[in-house]
C-alpha positions as a printed Julia matrix, in Angstrom:
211×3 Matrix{Float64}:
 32.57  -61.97   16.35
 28.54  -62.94   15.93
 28.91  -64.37   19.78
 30.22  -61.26   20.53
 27.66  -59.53   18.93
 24.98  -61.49   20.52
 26.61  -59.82   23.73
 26.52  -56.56   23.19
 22.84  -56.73   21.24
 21.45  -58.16   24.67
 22.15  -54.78   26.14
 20.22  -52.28   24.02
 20.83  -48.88   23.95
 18.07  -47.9    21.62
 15.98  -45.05   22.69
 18.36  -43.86   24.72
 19.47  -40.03   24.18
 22.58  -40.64   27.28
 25.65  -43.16   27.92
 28.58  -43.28   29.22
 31.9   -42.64   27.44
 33.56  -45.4    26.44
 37.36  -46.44   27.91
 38.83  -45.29   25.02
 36.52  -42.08   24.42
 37.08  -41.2    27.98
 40.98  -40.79   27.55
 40.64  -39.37   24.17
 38.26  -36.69   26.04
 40.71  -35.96   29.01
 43.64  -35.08   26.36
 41.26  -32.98   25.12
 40.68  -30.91   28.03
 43.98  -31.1    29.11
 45.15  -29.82   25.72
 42.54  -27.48   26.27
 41.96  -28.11   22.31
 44.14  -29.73   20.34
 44.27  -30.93   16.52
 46.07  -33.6    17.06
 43.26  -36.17   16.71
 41.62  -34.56   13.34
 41.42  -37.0    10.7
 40.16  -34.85    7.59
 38.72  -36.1     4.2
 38.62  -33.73    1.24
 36.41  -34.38   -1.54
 37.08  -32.41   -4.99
 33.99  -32.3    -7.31
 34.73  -30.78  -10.77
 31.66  -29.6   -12.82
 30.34  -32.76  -13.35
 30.0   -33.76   -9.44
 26.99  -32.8    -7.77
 28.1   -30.86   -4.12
 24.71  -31.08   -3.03
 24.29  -35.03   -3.46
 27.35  -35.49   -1.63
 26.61  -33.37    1.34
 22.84  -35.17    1.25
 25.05  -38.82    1.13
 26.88  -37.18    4.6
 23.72  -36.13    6.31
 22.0   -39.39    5.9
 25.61  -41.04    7.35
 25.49  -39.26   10.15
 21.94  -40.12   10.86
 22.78  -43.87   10.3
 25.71  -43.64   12.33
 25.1   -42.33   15.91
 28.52  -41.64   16.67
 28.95  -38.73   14.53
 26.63  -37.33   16.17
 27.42  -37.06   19.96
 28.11  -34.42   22.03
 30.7   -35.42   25.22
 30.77  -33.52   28.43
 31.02  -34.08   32.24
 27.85  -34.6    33.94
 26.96  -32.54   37.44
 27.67  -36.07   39.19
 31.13  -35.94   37.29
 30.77  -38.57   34.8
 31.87  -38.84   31.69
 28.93  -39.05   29.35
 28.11  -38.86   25.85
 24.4   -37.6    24.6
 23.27  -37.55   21.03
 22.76  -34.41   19.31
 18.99  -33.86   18.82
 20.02  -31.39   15.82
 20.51  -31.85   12.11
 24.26  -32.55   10.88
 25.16  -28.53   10.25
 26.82  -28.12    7.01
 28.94  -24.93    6.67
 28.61  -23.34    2.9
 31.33  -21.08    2.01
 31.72  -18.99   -1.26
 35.49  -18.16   -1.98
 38.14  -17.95   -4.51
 40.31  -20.71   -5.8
 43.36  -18.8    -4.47
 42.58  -18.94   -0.78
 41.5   -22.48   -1.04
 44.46  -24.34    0.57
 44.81  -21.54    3.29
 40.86  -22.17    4.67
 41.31  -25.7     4.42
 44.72  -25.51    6.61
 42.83  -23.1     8.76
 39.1   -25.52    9.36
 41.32  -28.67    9.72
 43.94  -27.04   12.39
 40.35  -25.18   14.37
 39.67  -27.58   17.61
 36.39  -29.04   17.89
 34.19  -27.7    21.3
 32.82  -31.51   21.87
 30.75  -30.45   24.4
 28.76  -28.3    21.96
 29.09  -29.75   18.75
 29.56  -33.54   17.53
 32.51  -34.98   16.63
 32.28  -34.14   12.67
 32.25  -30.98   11.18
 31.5   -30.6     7.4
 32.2   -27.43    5.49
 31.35  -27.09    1.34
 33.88  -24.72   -0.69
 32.85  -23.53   -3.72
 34.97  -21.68   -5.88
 33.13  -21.49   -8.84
 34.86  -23.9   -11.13
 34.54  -26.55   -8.77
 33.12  -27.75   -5.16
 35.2   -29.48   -2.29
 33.5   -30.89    0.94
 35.63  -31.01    3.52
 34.97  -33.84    6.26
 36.55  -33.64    9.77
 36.42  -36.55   11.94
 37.57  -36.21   15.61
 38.97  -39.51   16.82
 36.97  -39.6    19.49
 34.25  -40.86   17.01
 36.16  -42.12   14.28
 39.45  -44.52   14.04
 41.2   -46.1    10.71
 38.64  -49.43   10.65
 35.84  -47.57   11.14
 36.33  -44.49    8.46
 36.81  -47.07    5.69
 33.01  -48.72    6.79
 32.33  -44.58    6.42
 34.08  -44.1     3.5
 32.74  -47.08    1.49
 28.32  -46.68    2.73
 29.24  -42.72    1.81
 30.28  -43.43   -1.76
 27.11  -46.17   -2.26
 24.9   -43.47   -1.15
 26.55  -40.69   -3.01
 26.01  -43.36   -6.24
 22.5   -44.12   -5.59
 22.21  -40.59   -5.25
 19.82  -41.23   -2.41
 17.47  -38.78   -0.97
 15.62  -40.19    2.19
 16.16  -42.36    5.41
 13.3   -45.26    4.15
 15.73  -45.43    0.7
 19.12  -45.38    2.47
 17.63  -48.75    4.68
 16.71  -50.78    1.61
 20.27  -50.01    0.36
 22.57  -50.55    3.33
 21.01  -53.12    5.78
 20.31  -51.99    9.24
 22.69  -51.94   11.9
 22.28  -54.63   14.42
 24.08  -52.4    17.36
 25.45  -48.87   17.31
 28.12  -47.62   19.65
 25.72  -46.91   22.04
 25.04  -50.5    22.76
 28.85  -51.19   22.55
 29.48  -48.53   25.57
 26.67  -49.84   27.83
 28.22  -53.64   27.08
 32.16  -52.65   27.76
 31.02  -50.92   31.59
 28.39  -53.71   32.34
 31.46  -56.21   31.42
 34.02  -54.01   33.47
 31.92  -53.53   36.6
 30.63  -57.2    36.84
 33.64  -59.35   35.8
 37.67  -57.19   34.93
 36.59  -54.78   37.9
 36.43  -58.0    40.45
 38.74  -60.42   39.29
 41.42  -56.68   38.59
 40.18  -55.95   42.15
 40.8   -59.33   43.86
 44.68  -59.65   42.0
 45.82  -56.25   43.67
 44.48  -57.25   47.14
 46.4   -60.26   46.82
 49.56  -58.69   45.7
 49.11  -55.35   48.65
């Protein structure tokens, strides 16, 4: 794993706003489209804060997250040359604020968790805040395309140490978690330099052989 990381560090993506999809974004984006929206691939958390949990601290925690981690923050869409890119959103993490009773709770949740995301126009996590009154429940949506099971446990665990800390600002949140040494940026970039200068020829030469 550190040789591998060594790898993928050598190709820096850092300052970069555009990349290509990755292999496995790139077929998770085609079912999309072909679905022509789909829930399929929503992986929701649900946070339930009584009176003694702060909504606001949490959704602050989230924010900061989604700053940290570029991924939640992407927008994927064809280019006009056809390829499939991804582009970071230049625009603060929306969070959606809702004021309803606790009767229609489970009915809006259904409902946000079964609405397709547009990735083309929003990034791959959508975060709504309920608040009944007696209690306040975040609601996190993931899209796959951003988030699998290995990676929403790393989410889940730097989301409750921030929501502890109860910090407040980016220059806190770095002397608490340490920096990340690549993002997925740098991953992407690494997988198609990889494919086009070494699987693509060696793939290439093994069907010539065999046709």
């Amino acid at each position: 794993a550190p040789q591998l990381i060594k790898q993928i560090s050598s190709i820096s993506a850092r300052g970069l706003t555009h990349a290509p999809m990755s292999f496995t974004q790139q077929r998770l984006w085609f079912i999309e489209q072909f679905e022509q929206g789909t829930s399929a691939y929503h992986i929701p958390l649900i946070f339930r804060l009584d009176s003694r949990g702060n909504g606001e601290q949490l959704v602050t925690a989230v924010q900061l997250l989604a700053e940290r981690h570029s991924a939640l923050r992407t927008l994927f869409f064809m280019d006009d040359q056809g390829r499939r890119t991804q582009r970071l959103d230049e625009k603060p993490l929306n969070i959606e604020r809702r004021e309803m009773l606790p009767g229609g709770l489970d009915d809006a949740l259904v409902q946000e968790i079964s609405t397709s995301f547009d990735l083309s126009q929003n990034p791959p996590l959508r975060v709504v805040l309920f608040d009944t009154g007696q209690q306040s429940i975040l609601l996190l949506l993931f899209h796959h395309i951003a988030v699998d099971g290995w990676s929403l446990d790393i989410l889940c665990r730097e989301l409750t140490t921030l929501y502890q800390a109860d910090i407040t600002g980016k220059t806190a949140m770095e002397a608490l978690l340490p920096p990340l040494s690549i993002d997925y940026l740098d991953f992407t970039l690494w997988q198609q330099e990889i494919w086009q200068e070494h699987l693509m020829k060696r793939q290439s030469q093994w069907w010539r052989q065999q046709l």
